[in-house]
């Protein structure tokens, strides 16, 4: 397949690009800073194009002839209209461009944030209840992607059926050890903050019972590749690890990897329940046989952050 990916050099995107390319597909990546990702070009079947999500004419040019589109890029905005323009409108434009170019498959990267407040045993059937502009944007795009089953080419004409298969992946907290020097990691700083504290022998301040179902970008890349090569349509998949890991445990791993450190963990008790609210990932396992558990990947990321903290000390 020939696959067009927006955000294919970002935290999640770098590993999605590699996962798709390693399976023999031809990949075109839209990136704001293509020169930074020259190592990806060594695979031969990856092309990186400089552009933004709002460069619609450019995307029309490169989407033409593609078999699939994977939308990962996020266009940010600080207010409702700018968020709508930079992300929702941009992604819906890409959706329409893909259908009119006869692309066969479209995968949109949403977020567990679209679902809103944590509720017990949340799965793909739960109603989205957005809490902020970011989650509202993701939920709105999901609705467009899944609801784009027909359109009217001209006023008064009969509706045209959309043949493009459209699916959604909802990642949770996804971290990334860059796949090459200078690559991208997650924006959230908590792994870095823990590593910095350990290296500098400072207190590690953690909220008691705080944690999540951490998933590495390398792991989630496998989920995208599986969905890409399926014939599914109008499906949503939660993509997280099956187990819950606390930030306290992450800090303990960092101390285990740096036994010379004199840092101590300081827990702030905010009254959070010790029983976590979990997202169900049974659908990912049932459909694709994918289940991500264990702490090995987290430990590798902890080690990388400690190395970076030592360099920057």
PDB file of C-alpha atoms in Angstrom:
ATOM      1  CA  UNK A   1       0.000   0.000   0.000  1.00  0.00           C
ATOM      2  CA  UNK A   2       0.939   3.626  -0.454  1.00  0.00           C
ATOM      3  CA  UNK A   3       0.197   5.473   2.811  1.00  0.00           C
ATOM      4  CA  UNK A   4       0.060   9.217   3.538  1.00  0.00           C
ATOM      5  CA  UNK A   5       0.697  10.109   7.204  1.00  0.00           C
ATOM      6  CA  UNK A   6       0.316  13.501   8.879  1.00  0.00           C
ATOM      7  CA  UNK A   7       2.362  13.883  12.054  1.00  0.00           C
ATOM      8  CA  UNK A   8       4.456  10.895  11.027  1.00  0.00           C
ATOM      9  CA  UNK A   9       7.591  12.238  12.722  1.00  0.00           C
ATOM     10  CA  UNK A  10       6.017  13.102  16.096  1.00  0.00           C
ATOM     11  CA  UNK A  11       5.900  11.211  19.384  1.00  0.00           C
ATOM     12  CA  UNK A  12       3.500   8.533  18.142  1.00  0.00           C
ATOM     13  CA  UNK A  13       3.972   9.141  14.434  1.00  0.00           C
ATOM     14  CA  UNK A  14       7.661   8.226  14.208  1.00  0.00           C
ATOM     15  CA  UNK A  15       6.916   4.660  15.287  1.00  0.00           C
ATOM     16  CA  UNK A  16       3.747   4.425  13.198  1.00  0.00           C
ATOM     17  CA  UNK A  17       5.794   5.455  10.155  1.00  0.00           C
ATOM     18  CA  UNK A  18       8.436   2.841  10.940  1.00  0.00           C
ATOM     19  CA  UNK A  19       5.876   0.102  11.667  1.00  0.00           C
ATOM     20  CA  UNK A  20       4.099   0.725   8.359  1.00  0.00           C
ATOM     21  CA  UNK A  21       7.335   1.001   6.355  1.00  0.00           C
ATOM     22  CA  UNK A  22       8.831  -2.117   7.931  1.00  0.00           C
ATOM     23  CA  UNK A  23       5.827  -4.084   6.652  1.00  0.00           C
ATOM     24  CA  UNK A  24       6.802  -3.110   3.114  1.00  0.00           C
ATOM     25  CA  UNK A  25       4.377  -0.241   2.503  1.00  0.00           C
ATOM     26  CA  UNK A  26       5.384   2.986   0.778  1.00  0.00           C
ATOM     27  CA  UNK A  27       5.028   5.949   3.148  1.00  0.00           C
ATOM     28  CA  UNK A  28       4.688   9.683   2.494  1.00  0.00           C
ATOM     29  CA  UNK A  29       4.990  11.755   5.674  1.00  0.00           C
ATOM     30  CA  UNK A  30       3.808  15.344   6.063  1.00  0.00           C
ATOM     31  CA  UNK A  31       6.113  17.117   8.538  1.00  0.00           C
ATOM     32  CA  UNK A  32       6.822  20.700   9.587  1.00  0.00           C
ATOM     33  CA  UNK A  33      10.545  19.944   9.969  1.00  0.00           C
ATOM     34  CA  UNK A  34      11.557  17.190   7.528  1.00  0.00           C
ATOM     35  CA  UNK A  35      15.307  17.930   7.695  1.00  0.00           C
ATOM     36  CA  UNK A  36      15.324  16.803  11.340  1.00  0.00           C
ATOM     37  CA  UNK A  37      14.248  13.294  10.396  1.00  0.00           C
ATOM     38  CA  UNK A  38      16.760  12.413   7.669  1.00  0.00           C
ATOM     39  CA  UNK A  39      17.599   9.029   9.337  1.00  0.00           C
ATOM     40  CA  UNK A  40      14.103   7.793   8.421  1.00  0.00           C
ATOM     41  CA  UNK A  41      14.918   8.165   4.741  1.00  0.00           C
ATOM     42  CA  UNK A  42      17.478   5.384   4.974  1.00  0.00           C
ATOM     43  CA  UNK A  43      14.717   2.805   4.678  1.00  0.00           C
ATOM     44  CA  UNK A  44      14.107   3.797   1.066  1.00  0.00           C
ATOM     45  CA  UNK A  45      10.313   3.506   1.144  1.00  0.00           C
ATOM     46  CA  UNK A  46       9.776   6.656   3.275  1.00  0.00           C
ATOM     47  CA  UNK A  47       9.408  10.129   1.776  1.00  0.00           C
ATOM     48  CA  UNK A  48       9.077  13.218   3.999  1.00  0.00           C
ATOM     49  CA  UNK A  49       7.327  16.305   2.662  1.00  0.00           C
ATOM     50  CA  UNK A  50       7.497  19.715   4.350  1.00  0.00           C
ATOM     51  CA  UNK A  51       4.052  21.114   5.081  1.00  0.00           C
ATOM     52  CA  UNK A  52       1.296  21.921   7.542  1.00  0.00           C
ATOM     53  CA  UNK A  53      -2.123  20.370   8.136  1.00  0.00           C
ATOM     54  CA  UNK A  54      -3.649  23.468   6.567  1.00  0.00           C
ATOM     55  CA  UNK A  55      -1.661  23.135   3.297  1.00  0.00           C
ATOM     56  CA  UNK A  56      -4.671  21.635   1.530  1.00  0.00           C
ATOM     57  CA  UNK A  57      -3.410  21.945  -2.046  1.00  0.00           C
ATOM     58  CA  UNK A  58      -0.142  20.271  -1.049  1.00  0.00           C
ATOM     59  CA  UNK A  59      -2.028  17.431   0.616  1.00  0.00           C
ATOM     60  CA  UNK A  60      -4.248  16.994  -2.447  1.00  0.00           C
ATOM     61  CA  UNK A  61      -1.086  16.503  -4.501  1.00  0.00           C
ATOM     62  CA  UNK A  62       0.435  13.854  -2.251  1.00  0.00           C
ATOM     63  CA  UNK A  63      -2.760  12.044  -1.228  1.00  0.00           C
ATOM     64  CA  UNK A  64      -3.512  11.399  -4.898  1.00  0.00           C
ATOM     65  CA  UNK A  65      -2.696   7.775  -5.670  1.00  0.00           C
ATOM     66  CA  UNK A  66      -2.514   6.711  -2.022  1.00  0.00           C
ATOM     67  CA  UNK A  67      -4.324   3.661  -0.698  1.00  0.00           C
ATOM     68  CA  UNK A  68      -4.598   4.925   2.868  1.00  0.00           C
ATOM     69  CA  UNK A  69      -4.302   8.050   5.012  1.00  0.00           C
ATOM     70  CA  UNK A  70      -3.311   8.057   8.693  1.00  0.00           C
ATOM     71  CA  UNK A  71      -4.036  11.318  10.499  1.00  0.00           C
ATOM     72  CA  UNK A  72      -1.863  11.798  13.603  1.00  0.00           C
ATOM     73  CA  UNK A  73      -0.874  15.484  13.536  1.00  0.00           C
ATOM     74  CA  UNK A  74      -2.446  17.904  16.006  1.00  0.00           C
ATOM     75  CA  UNK A  75      -3.153  21.507  15.056  1.00  0.00           C
ATOM     76  CA  UNK A  76      -3.322  23.532  18.262  1.00  0.00           C
ATOM     77  CA  UNK A  77      -5.382  26.591  19.175  1.00  0.00           C
ATOM     78  CA  UNK A  78      -5.844  28.516  22.412  1.00  0.00           C
ATOM     79  CA  UNK A  79      -9.474  29.507  21.814  1.00  0.00           C
ATOM     80  CA  UNK A  80     -12.505  27.712  20.345  1.00  0.00           C
ATOM     81  CA  UNK A  81     -12.308  29.151  16.833  1.00  0.00           C
ATOM     82  CA  UNK A  82      -8.549  28.684  16.461  1.00  0.00           C
ATOM     83  CA  UNK A  83      -8.791  25.105  17.740  1.00  0.00           C
ATOM     84  CA  UNK A  84     -11.649  24.450  15.349  1.00  0.00           C
ATOM     85  CA  UNK A  85      -9.728  25.965  12.429  1.00  0.00           C
ATOM     86  CA  UNK A  86      -6.314  24.464  13.121  1.00  0.00           C
ATOM     87  CA  UNK A  87      -7.361  20.938  14.033  1.00  0.00           C
ATOM     88  CA  UNK A  88     -11.010  20.028  13.443  1.00  0.00           C
ATOM     89  CA  UNK A  89     -11.388  21.825  10.119  1.00  0.00           C
ATOM     90  CA  UNK A  90      -7.922  20.766   8.964  1.00  0.00           C
ATOM     91  CA  UNK A  91      -8.590  17.085   9.669  1.00  0.00           C
ATOM     92  CA  UNK A  92     -12.068  17.152   8.122  1.00  0.00           C
ATOM     93  CA  UNK A  93     -10.565  18.748   5.015  1.00  0.00           C
ATOM     94  CA  UNK A  94      -8.066  15.882   4.837  1.00  0.00           C
ATOM     95  CA  UNK A  95     -10.931  13.413   5.259  1.00  0.00           C
ATOM     96  CA  UNK A  96     -12.752  14.936   2.294  1.00  0.00           C
ATOM     97  CA  UNK A  97      -9.575  15.159   0.219  1.00  0.00           C
ATOM     98  CA  UNK A  98      -8.931  11.467   0.849  1.00  0.00           C
ATOM     99  CA  UNK A  99     -12.438  10.373  -0.179  1.00  0.00           C
ATOM    100  CA  UNK A 100     -12.402  12.467  -3.352  1.00  0.00           C
ATOM    101  CA  UNK A 101      -8.994  11.011  -4.233  1.00  0.00           C
ATOM    102  CA  UNK A 102     -10.477   7.500  -3.956  1.00  0.00           C
ATOM    103  CA  UNK A 103      -8.322   6.574  -0.968  1.00  0.00           C
ATOM    104  CA  UNK A 104      -9.429   3.221   0.433  1.00  0.00           C
ATOM    105  CA  UNK A 105      -8.708   3.682   4.148  1.00  0.00           C
ATOM    106  CA  UNK A 106      -8.583   6.540   6.676  1.00  0.00           C
ATOM    107  CA  UNK A 107      -7.353   6.201  10.268  1.00  0.00           C
ATOM    108  CA  UNK A 108      -7.850   9.097  12.671  1.00  0.00           C
ATOM    109  CA  UNK A 109      -5.851   9.491  15.873  1.00  0.00           C
ATOM    110  CA  UNK A 110      -8.199  10.591  18.615  1.00  0.00           C
ATOM    111  CA  UNK A 111      -7.521  10.385  22.373  1.00  0.00           C
ATOM    112  CA  UNK A 112      -9.011   8.932  25.528  1.00  0.00           C
ATOM    113  CA  UNK A 113      -9.507  12.629  26.400  1.00  0.00           C
ATOM    114  CA  UNK A 114     -12.484  12.654  24.011  1.00  0.00           C
ATOM    115  CA  UNK A 115     -14.310  10.391  26.459  1.00  0.00           C
ATOM    116  CA  UNK A 116     -14.092  12.921  29.287  1.00  0.00           C
ATOM    117  CA  UNK A 117     -14.502  12.037  32.960  1.00  0.00           C
ATOM    118  CA  UNK A 118     -13.103   8.671  34.003  1.00  0.00           C
ATOM    119  CA  UNK A 119     -15.831   6.141  34.686  1.00  0.00           C
ATOM    120  CA  UNK A 120     -15.466   2.499  35.784  1.00  0.00           C
ATOM    121  CA  UNK A 121     -14.529  -0.019  33.068  1.00  0.00           C
ATOM    122  CA  UNK A 122     -14.601   2.471  30.204  1.00  0.00           C
ATOM    123  CA  UNK A 123     -14.608   0.928  26.737  1.00  0.00           C
ATOM    124  CA  UNK A 124     -15.330   1.978  23.150  1.00  0.00           C
ATOM    125  CA  UNK A 125     -19.089   1.959  23.710  1.00  0.00           C
ATOM    126  CA  UNK A 126     -19.031   4.783  26.277  1.00  0.00           C
ATOM    127  CA  UNK A 127     -20.485   8.152  25.289  1.00  0.00           C
ATOM    128  CA  UNK A 128     -17.941  10.932  24.712  1.00  0.00           C
ATOM    129  CA  UNK A 129     -18.249  13.716  27.302  1.00  0.00           C
ATOM    130  CA  UNK A 130     -15.502  16.261  26.454  1.00  0.00           C
ATOM    131  CA  UNK A 131     -14.065  18.397  29.244  1.00  0.00           C
ATOM    132  CA  UNK A 132     -12.020  21.005  27.339  1.00  0.00           C
ATOM    133  CA  UNK A 133     -11.194  22.293  23.858  1.00  0.00           C
ATOM    134  CA  UNK A 134      -8.681  19.531  23.173  1.00  0.00           C
ATOM    135  CA  UNK A 135     -11.099  16.739  24.071  1.00  0.00           C
ATOM    136  CA  UNK A 136     -13.945  18.533  22.258  1.00  0.00           C
ATOM    137  CA  UNK A 137     -11.803  18.717  19.127  1.00  0.00           C
ATOM    138  CA  UNK A 138     -11.014  15.006  19.226  1.00  0.00           C
ATOM    139  CA  UNK A 139     -14.648  14.055  19.860  1.00  0.00           C
ATOM    140  CA  UNK A 140     -15.862  16.328  17.044  1.00  0.00           C
ATOM    141  CA  UNK A 141     -13.437  14.848  14.524  1.00  0.00           C
ATOM    142  CA  UNK A 142     -14.402  11.325  15.577  1.00  0.00           C
ATOM    143  CA  UNK A 143     -18.016  12.216  14.792  1.00  0.00           C
ATOM    144  CA  UNK A 144     -17.085  13.502  11.326  1.00  0.00           C
ATOM    145  CA  UNK A 145     -14.886  10.493  10.533  1.00  0.00           C
ATOM    146  CA  UNK A 146     -17.437   7.901  11.622  1.00  0.00           C
ATOM    147  CA  UNK A 147     -20.448   9.807  10.283  1.00  0.00           C
ATOM    148  CA  UNK A 148     -18.981  10.524   6.850  1.00  0.00           C
ATOM    149  CA  UNK A 149     -20.936   7.738   5.160  1.00  0.00           C
ATOM    150  CA  UNK A 150     -22.347   9.859   2.317  1.00  0.00           C
ATOM    151  CA  UNK A 151     -22.234  13.359   0.863  1.00  0.00           C
ATOM    152  CA  UNK A 152     -23.979  15.407  -1.810  1.00  0.00           C
ATOM    153  CA  UNK A 153     -21.715  16.338  -4.758  1.00  0.00           C
ATOM    154  CA  UNK A 154     -24.067  19.174  -5.760  1.00  0.00           C
ATOM    155  CA  UNK A 155     -27.207  20.718  -4.289  1.00  0.00           C
ATOM    156  CA  UNK A 156     -30.237  18.688  -5.277  1.00  0.00           C
ATOM    157  CA  UNK A 157     -28.198  15.710  -6.470  1.00  0.00           C
ATOM    158  CA  UNK A 158     -28.543  12.242  -5.048  1.00  0.00           C
ATOM    159  CA  UNK A 159     -26.237  11.442  -2.132  1.00  0.00           C
ATOM    160  CA  UNK A 160     -22.985   9.669  -2.976  1.00  0.00           C
ATOM    161  CA  UNK A 161     -21.994   6.742  -0.766  1.00  0.00           C
ATOM    162  CA  UNK A 162     -18.541   6.979   0.835  1.00  0.00           C
ATOM    163  CA  UNK A 163     -16.562   3.838   0.053  1.00  0.00           C
ATOM    164  CA  UNK A 164     -13.480   4.751   2.101  1.00  0.00           C
ATOM    165  CA  UNK A 165     -13.110   2.663   5.266  1.00  0.00           C
ATOM    166  CA  UNK A 166     -12.851   5.011   8.277  1.00  0.00           C
ATOM    167  CA  UNK A 167     -11.578   3.992  11.704  1.00  0.00           C
ATOM    168  CA  UNK A 168     -10.414   5.648  14.922  1.00  0.00           C
ATOM    169  CA  UNK A 169      -7.619   4.887  17.383  1.00  0.00           C
ATOM    170  CA  UNK A 170      -7.811   6.454  20.858  1.00  0.00           C
ATOM    171  CA  UNK A 171      -4.395   6.445  22.552  1.00  0.00           C
ATOM    172  CA  UNK A 172      -3.981   7.144  26.249  1.00  0.00           C
ATOM    173  CA  UNK A 173      -0.671   8.272  27.752  1.00  0.00           C
ATOM    174  CA  UNK A 174       1.856   7.370  25.055  1.00  0.00           C
ATOM    175  CA  UNK A 175       5.558   7.914  25.697  1.00  0.00           C
ATOM    176  CA  UNK A 176       8.384   7.701  23.187  1.00  0.00           C
ATOM    177  CA  UNK A 177      12.055   6.945  23.438  1.00  0.00           C
ATOM    178  CA  UNK A 178      13.177   8.578  20.148  1.00  0.00           C
ATOM    179  CA  UNK A 179      13.860   6.032  17.429  1.00  0.00           C
ATOM    180  CA  UNK A 180      17.055   7.917  16.474  1.00  0.00           C
ATOM    181  CA  UNK A 181      19.210  10.725  17.900  1.00  0.00           C
ATOM    182  CA  UNK A 182      17.315  14.000  17.808  1.00  0.00           C
ATOM    183  CA  UNK A 183      13.955  12.290  17.431  1.00  0.00           C
ATOM    184  CA  UNK A 184      10.770  13.223  19.269  1.00  0.00           C
ATOM    185  CA  UNK A 185       9.636  12.333  22.770  1.00  0.00           C
ATOM    186  CA  UNK A 186       6.362  13.135  24.540  1.00  0.00           C
ATOM    187  CA  UNK A 187       5.565  16.721  25.550  1.00  0.00           C
ATOM    188  CA  UNK A 188       4.631  15.729  29.106  1.00  0.00           C
ATOM    189  CA  UNK A 189       7.684  16.298  31.325  1.00  0.00           C
ATOM    190  CA  UNK A 190       7.080  13.893  34.220  1.00  0.00           C
ATOM    191  CA  UNK A 191       9.530  11.198  33.088  1.00  0.00           C
ATOM    192  CA  UNK A 192      12.141  13.921  32.567  1.00  0.00           C
ATOM    193  CA  UNK A 193      11.359  15.563  35.905  1.00  0.00           C
ATOM    194  CA  UNK A 194      11.829  12.273  37.761  1.00  0.00           C
ATOM    195  CA  UNK A 195      15.123  11.585  35.974  1.00  0.00           C
ATOM    196  CA  UNK A 196      16.402  15.096  36.654  1.00  0.00           C
ATOM    197  CA  UNK A 197      15.569  14.797  40.359  1.00  0.00           C
ATOM    198  CA  UNK A 198      17.328  11.419  40.607  1.00  0.00           C
ATOM    199  CA  UNK A 199      20.461  12.619  38.821  1.00  0.00           C
ATOM    200  CA  UNK A 200      20.641  15.783  40.956  1.00  0.00           C
ATOM    201  CA  UNK A 201      19.864  13.976  44.226  1.00  0.00           C
ATOM    202  CA  UNK A 202      16.715  16.018  44.728  1.00  0.00           C
ATOM    203  CA  UNK A 203      13.358  14.953  46.201  1.00  0.00           C
ATOM    204  CA  UNK A 204      11.031  13.204  43.742  1.00  0.00           C
ATOM    205  CA  UNK A 205       7.606  14.712  44.282  1.00  0.00           C
ATOM    206  CA  UNK A 206       4.730  12.425  43.261  1.00  0.00           C
ATOM    207  CA  UNK A 207       0.975  12.454  43.825  1.00  0.00           C
ATOM    208  CA  UNK A 208      -0.007   9.324  45.733  1.00  0.00           C
ATOM    209  CA  UNK A 209      -1.868   6.742  43.593  1.00  0.00           C
ATOM    210  CA  UNK A 210      -1.403   8.840  40.421  1.00  0.00           C
ATOM    211  CA  UNK A 211      -0.674   6.739  37.340  1.00  0.00           C
ATOM    212  CA  UNK A 212      -2.049   5.442  34.074  1.00  0.00           C
ATOM    213  CA  UNK A 213      -2.021   2.610  31.529  1.00  0.00           C
ATOM    214  CA  UNK A 214       1.281   3.682  29.953  1.00  0.00           C
ATOM    215  CA  UNK A 215       1.905   2.600  26.372  1.00  0.00           C
ATOM    216  CA  UNK A 216       5.076   3.123  24.356  1.00  0.00           C
ATOM    217  CA  UNK A 217       4.937   4.632  20.884  1.00  0.00           C
ATOM    218  CA  UNK A 218       6.696   1.532  19.570  1.00  0.00           C
ATOM    219  CA  UNK A 219       3.884  -0.626  20.960  1.00  0.00           C
ATOM    220  CA  UNK A 220       1.086   1.548  19.594  1.00  0.00           C
ATOM    221  CA  UNK A 221       2.717   1.460  16.161  1.00  0.00           C
ATOM    222  CA  UNK A 222       1.773  -2.228  16.010  1.00  0.00           C
ATOM    223  CA  UNK A 223      -1.887  -1.340  16.589  1.00  0.00           C
ATOM    224  CA  UNK A 224      -1.885   1.142  13.699  1.00  0.00           C
ATOM    225  CA  UNK A 225      -0.239  -1.380  11.363  1.00  0.00           C
ATOM    226  CA  UNK A 226      -2.801  -4.048  12.273  1.00  0.00           C
ATOM    227  CA  UNK A 227      -5.744  -1.693  11.728  1.00  0.00           C
ATOM    228  CA  UNK A 228      -4.256  -0.427   8.456  1.00  0.00           C
ATOM    229  CA  UNK A 229      -4.053  -3.945   7.046  1.00  0.00           C
ATOM    230  CA  UNK A 230      -7.570  -4.898   8.170  1.00  0.00           C
ATOM    231  CA  UNK A 231     -10.853  -4.523   6.293  1.00  0.00           C
ATOM    232  CA  UNK A 232     -12.649  -2.970   9.262  1.00  0.00           C
ATOM    233  CA  UNK A 233     -14.858   0.092   8.883  1.00  0.00           C
ATOM    234  CA  UNK A 234     -16.315   2.622  11.341  1.00  0.00           C
ATOM    235  CA  UNK A 235     -14.593   1.061  14.350  1.00  0.00           C
ATOM    236  CA  UNK A 236     -12.994   2.677  17.410  1.00  0.00           C
ATOM    237  CA  UNK A 237     -10.090   1.133  19.333  1.00  0.00           C
ATOM    238  CA  UNK A 238      -8.737   2.167  22.711  1.00  0.00           C
ATOM    239  CA  UNK A 239      -4.947   1.811  22.635  1.00  0.00           C
ATOM    240  CA  UNK A 240      -3.403   1.568  26.093  1.00  0.00           C
ATOM    241  CA  UNK A 241      -1.548  -0.996  28.164  1.00  0.00           C
ATOM    242  CA  UNK A 242      -3.673  -3.557  29.974  1.00  0.00           C
ATOM    243  CA  UNK A 243      -2.016  -2.789  33.317  1.00  0.00           C
ATOM    244  CA  UNK A 244      -1.963   0.335  35.495  1.00  0.00           C
ATOM    245  CA  UNK A 245       1.405   1.700  36.652  1.00  0.00           C
ATOM    246  CA  UNK A 246       1.774   4.505  39.183  1.00  0.00           C
ATOM    247  CA  UNK A 247       4.208   7.395  38.906  1.00  0.00           C
ATOM    248  CA  UNK A 248       5.554   6.221  42.250  1.00  0.00           C
ATOM    249  CA  UNK A 249       6.528   2.943  40.576  1.00  0.00           C
ATOM    250  CA  UNK A 250       8.177   4.888  37.724  1.00  0.00           C
ATOM    251  CA  UNK A 251      10.210   6.808  40.321  1.00  0.00           C
ATOM    252  CA  UNK A 252      11.172   3.549  42.017  1.00  0.00           C
ATOM    253  CA  UNK A 253      12.447   2.221  38.682  1.00  0.00           C
ATOM    254  CA  UNK A 254      14.559   5.343  38.235  1.00  0.00           C
ATOM    255  CA  UNK A 255      16.103   4.853  41.688  1.00  0.00           C
ATOM    256  CA  UNK A 256      16.731   1.173  40.920  1.00  0.00           C
ATOM    257  CA  UNK A 257      18.615   2.213  37.782  1.00  0.00           C
ATOM    258  CA  UNK A 258      20.617   4.849  39.676  1.00  0.00           C
ATOM    259  CA  UNK A 259      21.495   3.241  43.040  1.00  0.00           C
ATOM    260  CA  UNK A 260      24.096   5.944  43.674  1.00  0.00           C
ATOM    261  CA  UNK A 261      21.364   8.586  43.941  1.00  0.00           C
ATOM    262  CA  UNK A 262      20.338   9.875  47.373  1.00  0.00           C
ATOM    263  CA  UNK A 263      16.935  11.051  46.139  1.00  0.00           C
ATOM    264  CA  UNK A 264      13.835  10.123  48.102  1.00  0.00           C
ATOM    265  CA  UNK A 265      10.251   9.855  46.913  1.00  0.00           C
ATOM    266  CA  UNK A 266       7.889  12.347  48.517  1.00  0.00           C
ATOM    267  CA  UNK A 267       4.213  11.419  48.114  1.00  0.00           C
ATOM    268  CA  UNK A 268       1.524  14.088  48.243  1.00  0.00           C
ATOM    269  CA  UNK A 269      -1.765  12.648  49.431  1.00  0.00           C
ATOM    270  CA  UNK A 270      -4.627  14.351  47.583  1.00  0.00           C
ATOM    271  CA  UNK A 271      -7.147  11.773  48.718  1.00  0.00           C
ATOM    272  CA  UNK A 272      -7.069   9.844  45.449  1.00  0.00           C
ATOM    273  CA  UNK A 273      -8.506   6.340  45.514  1.00  0.00           C
ATOM    274  CA  UNK A 274      -5.980   3.510  45.471  1.00  0.00           C
ATOM    275  CA  UNK A 275      -8.216   1.603  43.016  1.00  0.00           C
ATOM    276  CA  UNK A 276      -7.632   3.099  39.551  1.00  0.00           C
ATOM    277  CA  UNK A 277     -10.272   3.805  36.920  1.00  0.00           C
ATOM    278  CA  UNK A 278      -9.272   1.543  34.034  1.00  0.00           C
ATOM    279  CA  UNK A 279      -9.917   1.655  30.303  1.00  0.00           C
ATOM    280  CA  UNK A 280     -10.800  -1.706  28.792  1.00  0.00           C
ATOM    281  CA  UNK A 281      -8.447  -2.811  26.016  1.00  0.00           C
ATOM    282  CA  UNK A 282     -10.188  -6.138  25.423  1.00  0.00           C
ATOM    283  CA  UNK A 283     -11.310  -5.113  21.929  1.00  0.00           C
ATOM    284  CA  UNK A 284      -7.719  -4.607  20.780  1.00  0.00           C
ATOM    285  CA  UNK A 285      -6.858  -8.081  22.044  1.00  0.00           C
ATOM    286  CA  UNK A 286     -10.038  -9.715  20.717  1.00  0.00           C
ATOM    287  CA  UNK A 287      -9.754  -8.284  17.197  1.00  0.00           C
ATOM    288  CA  UNK A 288      -5.984  -8.141  16.643  1.00  0.00           C
ATOM    289  CA  UNK A 289      -4.553 -10.352  19.372  1.00  0.00           C
ATOM    290  CA  UNK A 290      -2.642  -7.363  20.750  1.00  0.00           C
ATOM    291  CA  UNK A 291      -2.200  -6.891  24.490  1.00  0.00           C
ATOM    292  CA  UNK A 292       0.530  -4.705  25.974  1.00  0.00           C
ATOM    293  CA  UNK A 293       1.541  -5.269  29.593  1.00  0.00           C
ATOM    294  CA  UNK A 294       4.582  -5.272  31.842  1.00  0.00           C
ATOM    295  CA  UNK A 295       7.145  -2.691  32.891  1.00  0.00           C
ATOM    296  CA  UNK A 296      10.047  -3.548  30.563  1.00  0.00           C
ATOM    297  CA  UNK A 297       9.237  -0.821  28.025  1.00  0.00           C
ATOM    298  CA  UNK A 298       8.714   1.768  30.780  1.00  0.00           C
ATOM    299  CA  UNK A 299      12.053   0.855  32.331  1.00  0.00           C
ATOM    300  CA  UNK A 300      13.809   1.364  28.998  1.00  0.00           C
ATOM    301  CA  UNK A 301      12.264   4.834  28.758  1.00  0.00           C
ATOM    302  CA  UNK A 302      13.304   5.585  32.338  1.00  0.00           C
ATOM    303  CA  UNK A 303      16.898   4.591  31.483  1.00  0.00           C
ATOM    304  CA  UNK A 304      16.908   6.851  28.421  1.00  0.00           C
ATOM    305  CA  UNK A 305      15.625   9.796  30.468  1.00  0.00           C
ATOM    306  CA  UNK A 306      18.325   9.211  33.080  1.00  0.00           C
ATOM    307  CA  UNK A 307      20.958   9.242  30.344  1.00  0.00           C
ATOM    308  CA  UNK A 308      19.585  12.511  28.973  1.00  0.00           C
ATOM    309  CA  UNK A 309      19.484  14.036  32.470  1.00  0.00           C
ATOM    310  CA  UNK A 310      23.154  13.133  33.033  1.00  0.00           C
ATOM    311  CA  UNK A 311      24.152  14.734  29.730  1.00  0.00           C
ATOM    312  CA  UNK A 312      22.249  17.913  30.568  1.00  0.00           C
ATOM    313  CA  UNK A 313      23.521  18.139  34.148  1.00  0.00           C
TER     314      UNK A 313
END
